[in-house]
Amino acid sequence: SYEIGTTIHSKEPLAAATRKDDRVWTKFVSWVFEALIQAEESNITMETADMLAITDAFGENFRNMFRNAVRANGNYGEIYEKNLETYIPRSRLNAINDGSTGLIYSFPFGSIDTQGPDPLVGGTIQRILTRGVLNCGVRVAPGFATQDTAQSTWSGFEADICR
């Protein structure tokens, strides 16, 4: 006898990935991500994004980078709620900002010795290798990244982070 539950248990890592040969871009992404988390912790939302600090760390053109990121997509919690809450409700493992937990844990990864197949000719990986640059990577899945082919637009948690 068995019963199918209604609770989704999820432990997959949710993280941004950047190219290792572009340290400035990596820092930029990291700072914006930190600002999204800090905004949630400080109860700063899309509507109150002007409360965030300005910076000149990346030059005059990016002085409002934190405000613009939150104004465009919301703080971390707003982005999560909009894109993932339906699929993966925030659990105690993913609620460090609400003060109920400080739990940080290592995610399980597979064997690093596994060798997969070569990229498909003409496929996404091959195009990235040919171009020599991965601008932003997302996984196509409901809530994370979905494409509206009629409008040529992307939506979802990872798509919002890439913006």
Coordinates of N, CA, C and O in Angstrom, one line a residue:
S1 N 0.8 -1.2 0.0 CA 0.0 0.0 0.0 C 0.9 1.2 0.0 O 1.9 1.3 0.6
Y2 N 0.5 2.3 -0.7 CA 1.2 3.5 -0.8 C 0.3 4.7 -0.9 O -0.9 4.5 -1.2
E3 N 0.8 5.9 -0.7 CA 0.0 7.1 -0.8 C 0.9 8.1 -1.5 O 2.0 8.3 -1.2
I4 N 0.3 8.8 -2.4 CA 1.0 9.9 -3.1 C 0.8 11.2 -2.3 O -0.4 11.6 -2.2
G5 N 1.8 11.8 -1.8 CA 1.7 13.0 -1.1 C 1.6 14.2 -1.9 O 1.7 14.2 -3.1
T6 N 1.3 15.3 -1.3 CA 1.1 16.6 -2.0 C 2.3 17.5 -1.7 O 2.4 18.6 -2.3
T7 N 3.2 17.1 -0.9 CA 4.4 18.0 -0.5 C 5.5 17.7 -1.5 O 5.8 16.5 -1.7
I8 N 6.1 18.7 -2.0 CA 7.2 18.6 -2.9 C 8.5 18.8 -2.1 O 8.6 19.8 -1.4
H9 N 9.4 17.9 -2.1 CA 10.7 18.0 -1.4 C 11.7 18.2 -2.5 O 11.9 17.5 -3.4
S10 N 12.5 19.3 -2.3 CA 13.5 19.7 -3.4 C 14.8 20.1 -2.7 O 14.8 20.9 -1.7
K11 N 15.9 19.6 -3.2 CA 17.2 20.0 -2.7 C 18.1 20.4 -3.8 O 19.3 20.4 -3.7
E12 N 17.6 20.7 -5.0 CA 18.5 21.0 -6.1 C 19.1 22.4 -5.9 O 18.4 23.3 -5.3
P13 N 20.4 22.6 -6.3 CA 21.0 24.0 -6.1 C 20.4 25.0 -7.1 O 20.1 24.7 -8.2
L14 N 20.1 26.1 -6.6 CA 19.6 27.3 -7.4 C 20.8 28.3 -7.3 O 21.0 28.9 -6.3
A15 N 21.5 28.4 -8.4 CA 22.6 29.3 -8.4 C 22.9 29.9 -9.8 O 22.5 29.3 -10.8
A16 N 23.5 31.0 -9.8 CA 23.9 31.7 -11.0 C 25.3 31.1 -11.4 O 26.1 30.9 -10.5
A17 N 25.5 31.0 -12.7 CA 26.8 30.6 -13.2 C 27.3 31.6 -14.2 O 26.6 32.1 -15.0
T18 N 28.6 31.9 -14.1 CA 29.2 32.8 -15.0 C 30.5 32.3 -15.6 O 31.0 31.3 -15.1
R19 N 31.0 32.9 -16.6 CA 32.2 32.5 -17.3 C 33.4 32.7 -16.3 O 33.5 33.8 -15.7
K20 N 34.3 31.8 -16.2 CA 35.5 32.0 -15.3 C 36.5 33.0 -15.9 O 37.3 33.5 -15.1
D21 N 36.4 33.3 -17.2 CA 37.4 34.2 -17.8 C 37.0 35.6 -17.8 O 37.6 36.5 -18.3
D22 N 35.9 35.9 -17.1 CA 35.4 37.3 -17.1 C 35.1 37.7 -15.6 O 33.9 37.6 -15.2
R23 N 36.1 38.0 -14.9 CA 36.0 38.3 -13.5 C 35.1 39.5 -13.2 O 34.4 39.5 -12.2
V24 N 35.1 40.5 -14.0 CA 34.2 41.7 -13.8 C 32.8 41.3 -13.9 O 32.0 41.7 -13.1
W25 N 32.4 40.5 -14.9 CA 31.0 40.1 -15.1 C 30.6 39.2 -13.9 O 29.5 39.3 -13.4
T26 N 31.5 38.3 -13.5 CA 31.2 37.5 -12.3 C 30.9 38.3 -11.1 O 30.0 38.1 -10.4
K27 N 31.7 39.3 -10.8 CA 31.5 40.2 -9.7 C 30.2 41.0 -9.9 O 29.4 41.1 -8.9
F28 N 29.9 41.4 -11.1 CA 28.7 42.2 -11.3 C 27.5 41.3 -11.0 O 26.6 41.7 -10.2
V29 N 27.4 40.1 -11.5 CA 26.3 39.2 -11.2 C 26.2 38.9 -9.7 O 25.1 38.9 -9.1
S30 N 27.4 38.6 -9.1 CA 27.4 38.4 -7.7 C 26.8 39.5 -6.9 O 26.0 39.3 -5.9
W31 N 27.2 40.7 -7.2 CA 26.8 41.9 -6.5 C 25.3 42.1 -6.6 O 24.5 42.5 -5.7
V32 N 24.8 41.9 -7.9 CA 23.3 42.1 -8.1 C 22.6 41.0 -7.3 O 21.6 41.3 -6.7
F33 N 23.1 39.8 -7.3 CA 22.4 38.7 -6.6 C 22.4 39.0 -5.1 O 21.3 38.8 -4.5
E34 N 23.5 39.5 -4.6 CA 23.5 39.9 -3.2 C 22.5 41.0 -2.9 O 21.9 41.0 -1.8
A35 N 22.4 41.9 -3.8 CA 21.4 43.0 -3.6 C 20.0 42.5 -3.6 O 19.2 43.0 -2.8
L36 N 19.7 41.5 -4.4 CA 18.3 40.9 -4.4 C 18.0 40.3 -3.1 O 16.9 40.4 -2.5
I37 N 19.0 39.6 -2.5 CA 18.8 39.0 -1.2 C 18.8 40.0 -0.1 O 17.9 40.0 0.8
Q38 N 19.6 41.0 -0.2 CA 19.6 42.1 0.8 C 18.3 42.9 0.8 O 17.8 43.3 1.8
A39 N 17.8 43.1 -0.4 CA 16.5 43.8 -0.6 C 15.4 43.0 0.1 O 14.6 43.6 0.9
E40 N 15.4 41.7 -0.1 CA 14.4 40.9 0.6 C 14.5 41.0 2.1 O 13.5 41.2 2.8
E41 N 15.7 40.9 2.6 CA 16.0 40.9 4.0 C 15.6 42.3 4.6 O 15.1 42.4 5.8
S42 N 15.7 43.3 3.8 CA 15.4 44.7 4.3 C 13.9 45.1 3.9 O 13.6 46.3 4.1
N43 N 13.2 44.2 3.4 CA 11.8 44.4 3.0 C 11.7 45.5 2.0 O 10.7 46.3 1.9
I44 N 12.7 45.6 1.1 CA 12.6 46.5 -0.1 C 12.1 45.7 -1.3 O 12.6 44.6 -1.6
T45 N 11.0 46.2 -1.9 CA 10.3 45.5 -3.0 C 10.5 46.3 -4.3 O 11.1 47.3 -4.3
M46 N 9.8 45.8 -5.3 CA 9.8 46.5 -6.6 C 9.3 47.9 -6.4 O 9.9 48.8 -7.0
E47 N 8.3 48.1 -5.6 CA 7.8 49.5 -5.4 C 8.7 50.4 -4.6 O 8.5 51.6 -4.7
T48 N 9.6 49.8 -3.8 CA 10.4 50.7 -2.9 C 11.9 50.5 -3.3 O 12.8 50.8 -2.4
A49 N 12.2 50.1 -4.5 CA 13.6 49.9 -4.9 C 14.5 51.1 -4.8 O 15.7 50.9 -4.6
D50 N 13.9 52.3 -4.8 CA 14.8 53.5 -4.7 C 15.4 53.6 -3.3 O 16.3 54.4 -3.1
M51 N 15.0 52.7 -2.3 CA 15.6 52.7 -1.0 C 17.0 52.0 -1.0 O 17.8 52.2 -0.1
L52 N 17.3 51.3 -2.1 CA 18.6 50.6 -2.2 C 19.7 51.6 -2.5 O 19.5 52.7 -3.0
A53 N 20.9 51.2 -2.1 CA 22.1 52.1 -2.3 C 22.4 52.2 -3.7 O 22.1 51.4 -4.6
I54 N 23.2 53.3 -4.1 CA 23.8 53.4 -5.4 C 25.3 53.1 -5.2 O 25.8 53.1 -4.1
T55 N 25.9 52.8 -6.3 CA 27.3 52.4 -6.3 C 28.0 53.0 -7.6 O 27.4 53.1 -8.6
D56 N 29.3 53.2 -7.4 CA 30.1 53.5 -8.6 C 31.1 52.5 -8.9 O 32.1 52.7 -9.7
A57 N 31.0 51.3 -8.3 CA 31.9 50.2 -8.5 C 32.1 49.8 -9.9 O 33.2 49.3 -10.3
F58 N 31.1 49.9 -10.7 CA 31.2 49.5 -12.1 C 31.0 50.6 -13.1 O 30.7 50.5 -14.3
G59 N 31.3 51.8 -12.6 CA 31.2 53.0 -13.4 C 29.9 53.7 -13.3 O 28.9 53.2 -12.8
E60 N 29.8 54.9 -13.8 CA 28.7 55.8 -13.7 C 27.4 55.2 -14.4 O 26.3 55.4 -13.8
N61 N 27.6 54.5 -15.5 CA 26.4 53.9 -16.2 C 25.7 52.9 -15.3 O 24.5 52.6 -15.6
F62 N 26.3 52.3 -14.3 CA 25.7 51.3 -13.5 C 25.5 51.7 -12.0 O 25.3 50.8 -11.2
R63 N 25.5 53.0 -11.8 CA 25.3 53.4 -10.4 C 24.0 53.0 -9.8 O 23.9 52.8 -8.6
N64 N 23.0 52.8 -10.6 CA 21.7 52.4 -10.1 C 21.4 50.9 -10.3 O 20.3 50.4 -10.3
M65 N 22.5 50.1 -10.5 CA 22.3 48.7 -10.8 C 21.5 47.9 -9.8 O 20.7 47.1 -10.2
F66 N 21.6 48.2 -8.5 CA 20.9 47.5 -7.5 C 19.4 47.9 -7.6 O 18.5 47.0 -7.6
R67 N 19.2 49.1 -7.7 CA 17.8 49.7 -7.8 C 17.1 49.1 -9.0 O 15.9 48.7 -9.0
N68 N 17.8 49.2 -10.1 CA 17.2 48.7 -11.4 C 16.9 47.2 -11.4 O 15.9 46.8 -11.9
A69 N 17.8 46.4 -10.8 CA 17.5 45.0 -10.7 C 16.2 44.7 -9.9 O 15.4 43.9 -10.4
V70 N 16.1 45.3 -8.8 CA 14.9 45.1 -7.9 C 13.7 45.7 -8.6 O 12.6 45.1 -8.6
R71 N 13.8 46.9 -9.1 CA 12.7 47.5 -9.8 C 12.1 46.7 -10.9 O 10.9 46.6 -11.2
A72 N 13.0 46.1 -11.7 CA 12.6 45.3 -12.9 C 12.0 44.0 -12.5 O 11.0 43.6 -13.2
N73 N 12.5 43.3 -11.5 CA 12.0 41.9 -11.2 C 11.6 41.6 -9.8 O 11.1 40.6 -9.5
G74 N 11.9 42.6 -8.9 CA 11.6 42.3 -7.5 C 12.8 41.8 -6.7 O 13.9 41.6 -7.3
N75 N 12.7 41.7 -5.4 CA 13.7 41.2 -4.6 C 13.8 39.7 -4.8 O 12.9 39.1 -5.5
Y76 N 14.7 39.0 -4.1 CA 14.8 37.5 -4.3 C 13.5 36.8 -4.0 O 13.1 36.0 -4.8
G77 N 12.9 37.2 -2.9 CA 11.6 36.6 -2.5 C 10.5 36.8 -3.6 O 9.7 35.9 -3.9
E78 N 10.4 38.0 -4.1 CA 9.4 38.3 -5.1 C 9.7 37.5 -6.4 O 8.7 37.0 -7.0
I79 N 11.0 37.4 -6.8 CA 11.3 36.6 -8.0 C 11.0 35.2 -7.8 O 10.4 34.5 -8.6
Y80 N 11.3 34.7 -6.6 CA 11.0 33.2 -6.2 C 9.5 33.0 -6.3 O 9.0 32.0 -6.9
E81 N 8.8 33.9 -5.6 CA 7.3 33.7 -5.5 C 6.7 33.7 -6.9 O 5.8 32.9 -7.2
K82 N 7.1 34.6 -7.8 CA 6.6 34.8 -9.1 C 6.8 33.5 -10.0 O 6.0 33.1 -10.8
N83 N 8.0 33.0 -9.8 CA 8.5 31.9 -10.8 C 8.5 30.5 -10.2 O 8.3 29.6 -11.0
L84 N 8.8 30.3 -8.9 CA 9.0 29.0 -8.4 C 8.1 28.5 -7.3 O 8.0 27.3 -7.1
E85 N 7.5 29.4 -6.6 CA 6.7 29.0 -5.5 C 5.7 27.9 -5.8 O 5.4 26.9 -5.0
T86 N 5.0 27.9 -7.0 CA 4.1 27.0 -7.4 C 4.7 25.6 -7.5 O 4.1 24.6 -7.2
Y87 N 5.9 25.5 -8.0 CA 6.6 24.3 -8.3 C 7.4 23.8 -7.1 O 7.5 22.6 -6.8
I88 N 8.1 24.7 -6.4 CA 9.0 24.3 -5.3 C 8.8 25.3 -4.2 O 9.4 26.3 -4.1
P89 N 7.8 25.0 -3.3 CA 7.6 26.0 -2.2 C 8.8 26.2 -1.4 O 9.6 25.3 -1.1
R90 N 9.0 27.4 -1.0 CA 10.2 27.7 -0.1 C 10.1 27.0 1.1 O 9.1 27.0 1.9
S91 N 11.1 26.2 1.4 CA 11.1 25.4 2.6 C 12.1 26.0 3.6 O 12.7 27.0 3.4
R92 N 12.3 25.4 4.8 CA 13.2 25.9 5.8 C 14.6 25.9 5.2 O 15.5 26.7 5.7
L93 N 15.0 25.1 4.2 CA 16.3 25.1 3.6 C 16.5 26.3 2.8 O 17.6 26.7 2.5
N94 N 15.4 27.0 2.4 CA 15.5 28.1 1.5 C 14.9 29.4 2.0 O 14.4 30.2 1.3
A95 N 14.9 29.5 3.4 CA 14.3 30.6 4.0 C 15.2 31.3 5.0 O 14.8 31.8 6.0
I96 N 16.5 31.4 4.6 CA 17.5 32.0 5.5 C 17.1 33.5 5.9 O 17.4 33.9 6.9
N97 N 16.5 34.2 5.0 CA 16.2 35.6 5.2 C 15.0 35.9 6.2 O 14.8 37.0 6.6
D98 N 14.2 34.8 6.4 CA 13.0 35.1 7.3 C 13.4 34.9 8.8 O 12.6 35.1 9.7
G99 N 14.7 34.6 9.1 CA 15.1 34.5 10.5 C 14.8 33.2 11.2 O 15.1 33.0 12.3
S100 N 14.1 32.2 10.4 CA 13.7 31.0 11.1 C 14.8 29.9 11.0 O 14.7 28.9 11.6
T101 N 15.8 30.2 10.2 CA 16.9 29.2 10.1 C 18.2 29.8 9.6 O 18.2 30.9 8.9
G102 N 19.3 29.2 10.0 CA 20.6 29.7 9.5 C 21.2 28.5 8.7 O 22.4 28.5 8.4
L103 N 20.4 27.5 8.4 CA 21.0 26.3 7.8 C 21.5 26.5 6.4 O 20.9 27.1 5.6
I104 N 22.8 26.2 6.3 CA 23.5 26.2 5.0 C 24.0 24.8 4.9 O 24.7 24.3 5.8
Y105 N 23.8 24.1 3.8 CA 24.3 22.7 3.6 C 24.9 22.5 2.2 O 24.6 23.3 1.3
S106 N 25.7 21.5 2.1 CA 26.3 21.2 0.9 C 25.3 20.4 0.0 O 24.7 19.4 0.5
F107 N 25.2 20.7 -1.3 CA 24.3 20.0 -2.2 C 25.0 18.8 -2.7 O 26.2 18.8 -2.9
P108 N 24.3 17.7 -2.9 CA 24.9 16.5 -3.4 C 25.2 16.6 -4.9 O 24.3 17.1 -5.7
F109 N 26.4 16.3 -5.3 CA 26.8 16.3 -6.7 C 27.2 14.9 -7.2 O 27.6 14.1 -6.4
G110 N 27.0 14.7 -8.4 CA 27.4 13.4 -9.0 C 28.9 13.2 -9.1 O 29.7 14.1 -8.7
S111 N 29.3 12.1 -9.7 CA 30.7 11.8 -9.9 C 31.3 12.8 -10.9 O 30.8 13.0 -12.0
I112 N 32.5 13.3 -10.6 CA 33.2 14.2 -11.5 C 33.9 13.4 -12.6 O 34.5 14.0 -13.5
D113 N 34.0 12.1 -12.4 CA 34.7 11.3 -13.4 C 33.8 10.9 -14.6 O 34.3 10.3 -15.5
T114 N 32.5 11.2 -14.5 CA 31.6 10.8 -15.6 C 31.9 11.6 -16.8 O 32.0 12.8 -16.8
Q115 N 32.0 10.8 -17.9 CA 32.2 11.5 -19.2 C 31.0 11.3 -20.1 O 30.6 10.2 -20.4
G116 N 30.3 12.4 -20.5 CA 29.1 12.3 -21.3 C 29.4 12.3 -22.7 O 30.6 12.3 -23.2
P117 N 28.4 12.3 -23.6 CA 28.6 12.3 -25.0 C 29.1 13.7 -25.5 O 29.0 14.7 -24.8
D118 N 29.6 13.7 -26.7 CA 30.1 14.9 -27.3 C 28.8 15.8 -27.6 O 27.7 15.3 -27.8
P119 N 29.0 17.1 -27.7 CA 27.9 18.0 -28.1 C 27.3 17.6 -29.4 O 28.0 17.2 -30.3
L120 N 26.0 17.7 -29.6 CA 25.3 17.5 -30.8 C 25.7 18.6 -31.8 O 25.8 19.7 -31.5
V121 N 26.0 18.1 -33.0 CA 26.4 19.1 -34.1 C 25.2 20.0 -34.4 O 24.0 19.5 -34.6
G122 N 25.4 21.3 -34.3 CA 24.4 22.3 -34.5 C 23.5 22.5 -33.2 O 22.6 23.4 -33.3
G123 N 23.8 21.8 -32.1 CA 23.0 22.0 -30.9 C 23.5 23.2 -30.1 O 24.4 23.9 -30.5
T124 N 22.8 23.4 -29.0 CA 23.1 24.6 -28.2 C 24.5 24.6 -27.7 O 25.2 25.6 -27.8
I125 N 25.0 23.5 -27.2 CA 26.4 23.4 -26.6 C 27.4 23.7 -27.8 O 28.3 24.5 -27.6
Q126 N 27.1 23.1 -28.9 CA 28.0 23.4 -30.1 C 28.1 24.8 -30.4 O 29.1 25.4 -30.7
R127 N 26.9 25.5 -30.4 CA 26.8 26.9 -30.8 C 27.6 27.8 -29.7 O 28.3 28.7 -30.1
I128 N 27.5 27.4 -28.5 CA 28.2 28.1 -27.4 C 29.7 27.9 -27.6 O 30.5 28.9 -27.5
L129 N 30.1 26.7 -27.9 CA 31.6 26.4 -28.1 C 32.1 27.2 -29.3 O 33.2 27.8 -29.3
T130 N 31.3 27.2 -30.4 CA 31.7 28.0 -31.6 C 31.8 29.4 -31.3 O 32.8 30.1 -31.7
R131 N 30.8 30.0 -30.6 CA 30.8 31.4 -30.3 C 31.9 31.7 -29.3 O 32.5 32.8 -29.3
G132 N 32.3 30.8 -28.4 CA 33.3 31.0 -27.4 C 32.9 31.6 -26.1 O 33.7 31.9 -25.2
V133 N 31.6 31.9 -26.0 CA 31.1 32.6 -24.8 C 29.7 32.1 -24.5 O 28.8 31.9 -25.3
L134 N 29.4 31.9 -23.2 CA 28.1 31.6 -22.7 C 27.7 32.9 -22.0 O 28.2 33.3 -21.0
N135 N 26.7 33.6 -22.5 CA 26.2 34.9 -22.0 C 25.4 34.7 -20.7 O 25.7 35.4 -19.7
C136 N 24.5 33.8 -20.7 CA 23.8 33.4 -19.5 C 23.1 32.1 -19.7 O 22.5 31.8 -20.7
G137 N 23.2 31.2 -18.7 CA 22.7 29.9 -18.9 C 21.5 29.7 -18.0 O 21.4 30.1 -16.8
V138 N 20.5 29.0 -18.6 CA 19.3 28.7 -17.8 C 18.9 27.3 -18.1 O 19.3 26.7 -19.2
R139 N 18.1 26.7 -17.3 CA 17.6 25.4 -17.6 C 16.1 25.6 -18.0 O 15.4 26.3 -17.3
V140 N 15.7 24.9 -19.0 CA 14.3 25.1 -19.5 C 13.5 24.2 -18.6 O 13.6 22.9 -18.7
A141 N 12.6 24.8 -17.8 CA 11.7 24.1 -16.9 C 10.7 25.0 -16.4 O 11.0 26.2 -16.2
P142 N 9.5 24.6 -16.2 CA 8.4 25.5 -15.7 C 8.9 26.2 -14.4 O 9.4 25.6 -13.5
G143 N 8.7 27.5 -14.4 CA 9.2 28.3 -13.3 C 10.6 28.8 -13.3 O 10.9 29.8 -12.8
F144 N 11.5 28.1 -14.0 CA 12.8 28.5 -14.1 C 13.1 29.3 -15.4 O 13.6 30.4 -15.4
A145 N 12.7 28.7 -16.5 CA 12.9 29.4 -17.8 C 12.0 28.7 -18.8 O 12.1 27.5 -19.1
T146 N 11.1 29.5 -19.4 CA 10.2 29.0 -20.5 C 10.2 30.1 -21.5 O 10.3 31.3 -21.3
Q147 N 10.1 29.6 -22.8 CA 10.2 30.6 -23.9 C 8.8 30.7 -24.6 O 8.2 29.7 -24.9
D148 N 8.4 31.9 -24.8 CA 7.2 32.2 -25.6 C 7.7 32.4 -27.0 O 8.2 33.5 -27.3
T149 N 7.7 31.4 -27.8 CA 8.3 31.5 -29.2 C 7.6 32.5 -30.0 O 8.2 33.1 -30.9
A150 N 6.3 32.7 -29.8 CA 5.5 33.7 -30.6 C 6.0 35.1 -30.3 O 6.1 35.9 -31.3
Q151 N 6.4 35.4 -29.1 CA 6.8 36.7 -28.7 C 8.4 36.8 -28.7 O 8.9 37.9 -28.4
S152 N 9.1 35.7 -28.8 CA 10.5 35.6 -28.7 C 11.0 36.2 -27.3 O 11.9 36.9 -27.3
T153 N 10.3 35.8 -26.3 CA 10.7 36.2 -24.9 C 10.8 35.0 -24.0 O 10.2 34.0 -24.2
W154 N 11.6 35.2 -23.0 CA 11.8 34.2 -21.9 C 11.2 34.7 -20.6 O 11.2 35.9 -20.3
S155 N 10.7 33.8 -19.8 CA 10.2 34.2 -18.5 C 10.6 33.1 -17.5 O 11.0 32.0 -17.9
G156 N 10.7 33.4 -16.2 CA 11.0 32.5 -15.2 C 12.1 33.0 -14.3 O 12.7 34.0 -14.5
F157 N 12.3 32.3 -13.2 CA 13.3 32.6 -12.2 C 14.7 32.9 -12.7 O 15.3 33.9 -12.6
E158 N 15.2 31.9 -13.5 CA 16.6 32.0 -14.0 C 16.6 33.1 -15.1 O 17.6 33.8 -15.2
A159 N 15.5 33.2 -15.9 CA 15.5 34.2 -16.9 C 15.5 35.6 -16.3 O 16.2 36.5 -16.8
D160 N 14.8 35.8 -15.2 CA 14.8 37.1 -14.5 C 16.2 37.4 -13.9 O 16.7 38.5 -14.0
I161 N 16.9 36.4 -13.4 CA 18.2 36.6 -12.8 C 19.2 37.0 -13.9 O 20.0 37.9 -13.8
C162 N 19.0 36.4 -15.1 CA 19.9 36.7 -16.3 C 19.7 38.2 -16.7 O 20.6 38.8 -17.3
R163 N 18.6 38.7 -16.5 CA 18.3 40.1 -17.0 C 19.1 41.0 -16.1 O 19.5 42.1 -16.4

